[in-house]
Amino acid sequence: MTTDTSARQRIAALREQLRLASHAYHENDEQLIPDADYDRLMRELEALEAAHPELDDEQSPSHQIGGKPSSRFAEVVHAVPMLSLGNAFTNPVPKPGEDPDKEVRDFVRRIEEVLGRHDPVFAVEPKFDGLAISLRYENGVFVQGATRGDGATGEDVTANLRQIKVIPQQLDGEGWPQVLEVRGEVYMPRADFERYNEQARLHGGKVLANPRNGAAGSLRQLDSKVSAQRPLSFYAYGLGEVQGGQLPATHSATLAQLAHWGFPVSELCQVVAGVDGLLGYYRDIGERRDGLAFDIDGVVYKLDDREGQQAMGFVARAPRWAIAHKFPAQEQTTTVEAIEIQIGRTGAATPVARLKPVHVAGVVVTNATLHNADQIARLDVRVGDAVIVRRAGDVIPEVVSVIPDRRPDGTTPWKMPAACPVCGAEIVREEGEAVWRCSGELSCPAQRKEAIVHFASRKAMDIDGLGDKYIETLVDAGIVRGVADLYALDRDQLLLLKLALDTDSPQALAAQLGQHLQPEGSGDTLNYILRLDAGDSGWRAQVLSLPARFQWNTKKIATRWADNLIAALQASRRTTLERLLFALGIQHVGESTAKALSLWFGDLELIRHLPWPMFKRVPDIGGEVARSIGHFMAQPGNQQAIDDLLARGVQITDAHAPSAKLRAELTLANLLSDLEIPKVTPVRARQLAQAFASVETIRDESAHNFVTAGLPAETANALVAWLDVDANAALLSAAGKALDELLARTPEAGQHSDGVLEGKTVVLTGTLAQMSRDDAKARLEALGAKVAGSVSKKTSFVVAGTEAGSKLDKANELGVEVWDEARLLAFLADNGENA
Ligand code: IVH
């Protein structure tokens, strides 16, 4: 019999490609092709080998498990080999009449045939995407841990495994076999992976391609101190060698036993029966996949009873009693069509790869982030390159690596453009920073738009109904230039905007307006300038002259949106200090920093004028964040924006005196150390504060006197040099004044500001007509009340709006005082908390 040469050549090519990919993957923790491609090539090879048994070869990658153990580690010979699993796939595009789950059904049918049982029972588990590990315990003590290696021999990584906290060093309970080998997966939780990479990108370290590479790379570090810094975890899913002692007769009961002895076993492990049970589990876990804390690439079905497992036995690399049912891959190959940059709220220029559309884990991906210029340089991504893109969980798709063999001729390395694509301002990078920024600040429409989107967002000013699309148009039309302009919007402008957005040409809009407007009065006209840059539909500046007074035909156009938005704007005017600070979009000031600032300082007027070093007194605010707040407040444009907001009726409902906790912090020594003067450490700052009573005396002192006061000459000189710079001397004076002012305004501990409701607990329930619950809460809190979510005997009173339910019943039952809204309003008014 002759074998056709094309099959022979194809088999050789596949073996070579798979061998290279497997070598890179297992021995160098590197990925040449996505898993999905690897699986596909392997299946093709297996099919060809099955069709041409004369070409089969023991050395073919189809018969190998994993990679050769690295000589860097001592070898561990597995007493019981570590096997692999066969794969089943669900066909995403079945032909009519074809069963997409044929492979799973075939697997179950084989078991039914061999065992003569209907609907066998399976232990089902996630297929963790990490690194297989065997842990050996002798008399309950962890003695050795090894990687899978080629299945027969692995690498001794005991020292590194000892760094993983969830792996027990000594087993809990009792009754463990004398020798117990537990097998499972070491993995890196997704959040830790993201955090690790974020740091690596900031500090120019090695970025991990995916959590699995992270786990594999960390575990195969020679230095266990390095691997200790990488957060790894572990789930047990099976056994290796067991000597002396009885284990339960089913896999599921064995896992339960392992959990008792202290091994982490995933809560997602279950027991189901028959094909329907398996497919139901596959769907269920598939739906939960994105929300899990770790990556999985499928689920594993294992015949539950060990006797049945023995009867089924093994084929080449894998058991016949278990199979992995894979999910759609999270990594795919595609081509980079362009690299563009996107300008964010803080001006950060993020490079984005525009991709040839590709399906990744059920979604079409056309863009992927490249994070920053350093990352592009590290990966050397170029336009035209074939790349691996990854989309896992709800994380933005990213380019993981380039496939160097597939680079077309004539590509050039990518360079950050010199000018912002939106406003044309220079793109610059501050020293030591990984991020490039557009220097246009708020004159850059991209930054303005993003700033307004952030300002209006739920956790900021919470302006319901003001979607990104409207903001974009309002900015493009020049109606909204800064956040304060939002509070000047009127209903007519909004209606016009909505109409414009819902129509597709100026002619159509004119026709619409003709239908919908009933002009009234004569003479004056209103000019609305709509610069609707709708790109594809080709609009440009449009000047619309409308009669000054007209009536919208409310029957024909939806006016509710405009009415609701006006109401939402009105409601958002009364806000908390924390929300407003967050809404301003100060770099590095997230929700928690905004909350801390509000708690510690209590007052916008104070915060907007404090010298930056004072912010460092707030726990968790360091120099970088403090400087950033100071920098923001030092920009006249930003101060103007705050003034405009206040002028347009934005009010802070929870202003209060600085926290009493601040008082102990307000010392000259702290101030001097917060100024970040070279060589002036906290110890030196304390010495200075003891020797000199005020900043003014320090300002004019000579180096000689500093030395006399006990400072080393080096420190004294550094201080004098620092003071020589006018800006520094001015900062010192300003900080000194601010210190005195803060001291005057900050109550002593135990002394309360104006709290008529101090010590009272209030519960709000039902709907209030005159204000939102948040508003009521803020005003009650401003008077010192604690606003709680549930009613108890300790509740001082309940405020019940309309349609109050169980909380009102509970209050009545417990005899707690109940106020209606009118009483609340009167009380608030009496205590200066007017609407
Ligand atoms: S059982 C004899 N269970 O998948 C059965 N493996 O391709 C051996 N894996 O090397 C494996 N989650 O790294 C099993 N719940 C699970 C698993 C799992 C992930 C990995 C493991 C193994 C590979 C098999």
PDB file of N, CA and C and ligand atoms in Angstrom, residues 65 81-87 125-133 148 184-185 236-238 251 269 297 299-300 302 314 317-319 321-322 324 326, ligand 1:
ATOM      1  N   ILE A  65       2.900  13.662  26.451  1.00  0.00           N
ATOM      2  CA  ILE A  65       2.244  14.523  27.432  1.00  0.00           C
ATOM      3  C   ILE A  65       3.213  15.634  27.788  1.00  0.00           C
ATOM      4  N   PRO A  81       1.809   7.685  36.856  1.00  0.00           N
ATOM      5  CA  PRO A  81       2.003   8.734  35.843  1.00  0.00           C
ATOM      6  C   PRO A  81       0.913   9.810  35.907  1.00  0.00           C
ATOM      7  N   MET A  82       1.294  11.003  35.508  1.00  0.00           N
ATOM      8  CA  MET A  82       0.311  12.099  35.455  1.00  0.00           C
ATOM      9  C   MET A  82      -0.204  12.199  34.032  1.00  0.00           C
ATOM     10  N   LEU A  83      -1.466  11.843  33.862  1.00  0.00           N
ATOM     11  CA  LEU A  83      -2.005  11.756  32.509  1.00  0.00           C
ATOM     12  C   LEU A  83      -2.626  13.062  32.058  1.00  0.00           C
ATOM     13  N   SER A  84      -3.009  12.996  30.797  1.00  0.00           N
ATOM     14  CA  SER A  84      -3.679  14.146  30.201  1.00  0.00           C
ATOM     15  C   SER A  84      -5.149  13.763  30.025  1.00  0.00           C
ATOM     16  N   LEU A  85      -5.929  14.639  29.441  1.00  0.00           N
ATOM     17  CA  LEU A  85      -7.351  14.343  29.218  1.00  0.00           C
ATOM     18  C   LEU A  85      -7.666  14.462  27.740  1.00  0.00           C
ATOM     19  N   GLY A  86      -8.574  13.621  27.269  1.00  0.00           N
ATOM     20  CA  GLY A  86      -9.099  13.809  25.918  1.00  0.00           C
ATOM     21  C   GLY A  86      -9.996  15.031  25.919  1.00  0.00           C
ATOM     22  N   ASN A  87     -10.184  15.642  24.748  1.00  0.00           N
ATOM     23  CA  ASN A  87     -11.014  16.841  24.646  1.00  0.00           C
ATOM     24  C   ASN A  87     -12.299  16.572  23.887  1.00  0.00           C
ATOM     25  N   GLU A 125     -16.326  18.965  37.153  1.00  0.00           N
ATOM     26  CA  GLU A 125     -15.451  19.989  37.754  1.00  0.00           C
ATOM     27  C   GLU A 125     -15.076  21.039  36.709  1.00  0.00           C
ATOM     28  N   PRO A 126     -14.675  22.214  37.156  1.00  0.00           N
ATOM     29  CA  PRO A 126     -14.121  23.175  36.200  1.00  0.00           C
ATOM     30  C   PRO A 126     -12.786  22.637  35.691  1.00  0.00           C
ATOM     31  N   LYS A 127     -12.426  23.020  34.476  1.00  0.00           N
ATOM     32  CA  LYS A 127     -11.075  22.704  34.011  1.00  0.00           C
ATOM     33  C   LYS A 127     -10.237  23.958  34.255  1.00  0.00           C
ATOM     34  N   PHE A 128      -9.504  23.938  35.349  1.00  0.00           N
ATOM     35  CA  PHE A 128      -8.713  25.093  35.766  1.00  0.00           C
ATOM     36  C   PHE A 128      -7.595  25.326  34.760  1.00  0.00           C
ATOM     37  N   ASP A 129      -7.345  26.594  34.452  1.00  0.00           N
ATOM     38  CA  ASP A 129      -6.332  26.885  33.447  1.00  0.00           C
ATOM     39  C   ASP A 129      -5.047  27.308  34.146  1.00  0.00           C
ATOM     40  N   GLY A 130      -4.308  26.312  34.612  1.00  0.00           N
ATOM     41  CA  GLY A 130      -3.058  26.611  35.328  1.00  0.00           C
ATOM     42  C   GLY A 130      -2.034  25.560  35.001  1.00  0.00           C
ATOM     43  N   LEU A 131      -1.437  25.028  36.037  1.00  0.00           N
ATOM     44  CA  LEU A 131      -0.343  24.087  35.870  1.00  0.00           C
ATOM     45  C   LEU A 131      -0.604  22.879  36.768  1.00  0.00           C
ATOM     46  N   ALA A 132      -0.531  21.659  36.181  1.00  0.00           N
ATOM     47  CA  ALA A 132      -0.802  20.451  36.976  1.00  0.00           C
ATOM     48  C   ALA A 132       0.354  20.178  37.927  1.00  0.00           C
ATOM     49  N   ILE A 133       0.005  19.786  39.142  1.00  0.00           N
ATOM     50  CA  ILE A 133       0.998  19.617  40.204  1.00  0.00           C
ATOM     51  C   ILE A 133       0.668  18.365  41.009  1.00  0.00           C
ATOM     52  N   ARG A 148       4.100  18.303  36.240  1.00  0.00           N
ATOM     53  CA  ARG A 148       3.757  17.102  35.493  1.00  0.00           C
ATOM     54  C   ARG A 148       4.915  16.640  34.611  1.00  0.00           C
ATOM     55  N   GLY A 184      -3.532  18.352  41.512  1.00  0.00           N
ATOM     56  CA  GLY A 184      -4.420  19.487  41.303  1.00  0.00           C
ATOM     57  C   GLY A 184      -3.739  20.538  40.456  1.00  0.00           C
ATOM     58  N   GLU A 185      -4.347  21.710  40.447  1.00  0.00           N
ATOM     59  CA  GLU A 185      -3.878  22.765  39.554  1.00  0.00           C
ATOM     60  C   GLU A 185      -3.414  23.971  40.362  1.00  0.00           C
ATOM     61  N   ALA A 236      -7.368  21.158  44.446  1.00  0.00           N
ATOM     62  CA  ALA A 236      -7.115  19.724  44.319  1.00  0.00           C
ATOM     63  C   ALA A 236      -8.202  19.112  43.446  1.00  0.00           C
ATOM     64  N   TYR A 237      -7.818  18.154  42.560  1.00  0.00           N
ATOM     65  CA  TYR A 237      -8.846  17.463  41.774  1.00  0.00           C
ATOM     66  C   TYR A 237      -8.582  15.971  41.586  1.00  0.00           C
ATOM     67  N   GLY A 238      -7.581  15.406  42.274  1.00  0.00           N
ATOM     68  CA  GLY A 238      -7.367  13.973  42.075  1.00  0.00           C
ATOM     69  C   GLY A 238      -6.261  13.424  42.938  1.00  0.00           C
ATOM     70  N   HIS A 251     -15.084   9.328  43.300  1.00  0.00           N
ATOM     71  CA  HIS A 251     -14.237  10.513  43.148  1.00  0.00           C
ATOM     72  C   HIS A 251     -14.802  11.677  43.965  1.00  0.00           C
ATOM     73  N   CYS A 269     -17.441  22.039  42.029  1.00  0.00           N
ATOM     74  CA  CYS A 269     -17.480  20.598  41.751  1.00  0.00           C
ATOM     75  C   CYS A 269     -18.853  20.052  42.122  1.00  0.00           C
ATOM     76  N   ASP A 297     -10.779  26.807  31.219  1.00  0.00           N
ATOM     77  CA  ASP A 297     -10.919  26.699  29.766  1.00  0.00           C
ATOM     78  C   ASP A 297     -11.912  25.616  29.383  1.00  0.00           C
ATOM     79  N   VAL A 299     -14.836  22.358  31.203  1.00  0.00           N
ATOM     80  CA  VAL A 299     -15.203  21.582  32.384  1.00  0.00           C
ATOM     81  C   VAL A 299     -14.686  20.167  32.176  1.00  0.00           C
ATOM     82  N   VAL A 300     -14.561  19.407  33.272  1.00  0.00           N
ATOM     83  CA  VAL A 300     -14.055  18.038  33.183  1.00  0.00           C
ATOM     84  C   VAL A 300     -15.128  17.102  33.700  1.00  0.00           C
ATOM     85  N   LYS A 302     -15.852  13.284  34.992  1.00  0.00           N
ATOM     86  CA  LYS A 302     -15.146  12.080  35.458  1.00  0.00           C
ATOM     87  C   LYS A 302     -16.166  11.071  35.955  1.00  0.00           C
ATOM     88  N   PHE A 314      -7.536   2.968  30.103  1.00  0.00           N
ATOM     89  CA  PHE A 314      -6.867   4.122  29.487  1.00  0.00           C
ATOM     90  C   PHE A 314      -6.620   3.908  28.005  1.00  0.00           C
ATOM     91  N   ARG A 317      -2.805   8.597  25.929  1.00  0.00           N
ATOM     92  CA  ARG A 317      -2.345   9.625  26.863  1.00  0.00           C
ATOM     93  C   ARG A 317      -3.353   9.899  27.965  1.00  0.00           C
ATOM     94  N   ALA A 318      -4.547   9.284  27.848  1.00  0.00           N
ATOM     95  CA  ALA A 318      -5.639   9.769  28.691  1.00  0.00           C
ATOM     96  C   ALA A 318      -6.560   8.644  29.156  1.00  0.00           C
ATOM     97  N   PRO A 319      -7.255   8.887  30.264  1.00  0.00           N
ATOM     98  CA  PRO A 319      -8.226   7.878  30.713  1.00  0.00           C
ATOM     99  C   PRO A 319      -9.447   7.847  29.789  1.00  0.00           C
ATOM    100  N   TRP A 321     -12.333   7.165  31.096  1.00  0.00           N
ATOM    101  CA  TRP A 321     -13.449   7.458  32.002  1.00  0.00           C
ATOM    102  C   TRP A 321     -13.606   8.953  32.290  1.00  0.00           C
ATOM    103  N   ALA A 322     -12.750   9.751  31.658  1.00  0.00           N
ATOM    104  CA  ALA A 322     -12.840  11.205  31.891  1.00  0.00           C
ATOM    105  C   ALA A 322     -12.606  11.943  30.580  1.00  0.00           C
ATOM    106  N   ALA A 324     -12.307  16.262  28.932  1.00  0.00           N
ATOM    107  CA  ALA A 324     -12.444  17.718  29.138  1.00  0.00           C
ATOM    108  C   ALA A 324     -13.370  18.255  28.056  1.00  0.00           C
ATOM    109  N   LYS A 326     -14.297  21.498  26.316  1.00  0.00           N
ATOM    110  CA  LYS A 326     -13.671  22.823  26.259  1.00  0.00           C
ATOM    111  C   LYS A 326     -14.681  23.924  25.924  1.00  0.00           C
TER     112      LYS A 326
HETATM  113  S1  IVH B   1      -7.928  15.466  35.835  1.00  0.00           S
HETATM  114  C1  IVH B   1      -6.387  11.475  34.677  1.00  0.00           C
HETATM  115  N1  IVH B   1      -9.286  17.584  36.521  1.00  0.00           N
HETATM  116  O1  IVH B   1      -6.065  19.536  32.494  1.00  0.00           O
HETATM  117  C2  IVH B   1      -6.966  12.830  34.746  1.00  0.00           C
HETATM  118  N2  IVH B   1      -7.380  17.883  35.142  1.00  0.00           N
HETATM  119  O2  IVH B   1      -5.446  17.902  29.925  1.00  0.00           O
HETATM  120  C3  IVH B   1      -5.951  13.870  34.900  1.00  0.00           C
HETATM  121  N3  IVH B   1      -6.924  20.219  34.578  1.00  0.00           N
HETATM  122  O3  IVH B   1      -2.924  18.226  33.125  1.00  0.00           O
HETATM  123  C4  IVH B   1      -6.421  15.259  34.969  1.00  0.00           C
HETATM  124  N4  IVH B   1      -8.594  21.092  35.707  1.00  0.00           N
HETATM  125  O4  IVH B   1      -3.531  20.384  34.260  1.00  0.00           O
HETATM  126  C5  IVH B   1      -8.240  17.116  35.824  1.00  0.00           C
HETATM  127  N5  IVH B   1     -10.594  19.382  37.233  1.00  0.00           N
HETATM  128  C6  IVH B   1      -9.538  18.904  36.561  1.00  0.00           C
HETATM  129  C7  IVH B   1      -8.659  19.749  35.864  1.00  0.00           C
HETATM  130  C8  IVH B   1      -7.591  19.204  35.141  1.00  0.00           C
HETATM  131  C9  IVH B   1      -7.553  21.348  34.954  1.00  0.00           C
HETATM  132  C10 IVH B   1      -5.752  20.176  33.689  1.00  0.00           C
HETATM  133  C11 IVH B   1      -4.571  19.456  34.270  1.00  0.00           C
HETATM  134  C12 IVH B   1      -4.284  18.361  33.308  1.00  0.00           C
HETATM  135  C13 IVH B   1      -4.962  18.811  32.055  1.00  0.00           C
HETATM  136  C14 IVH B   1      -5.422  17.627  31.261  1.00  0.00           C
END
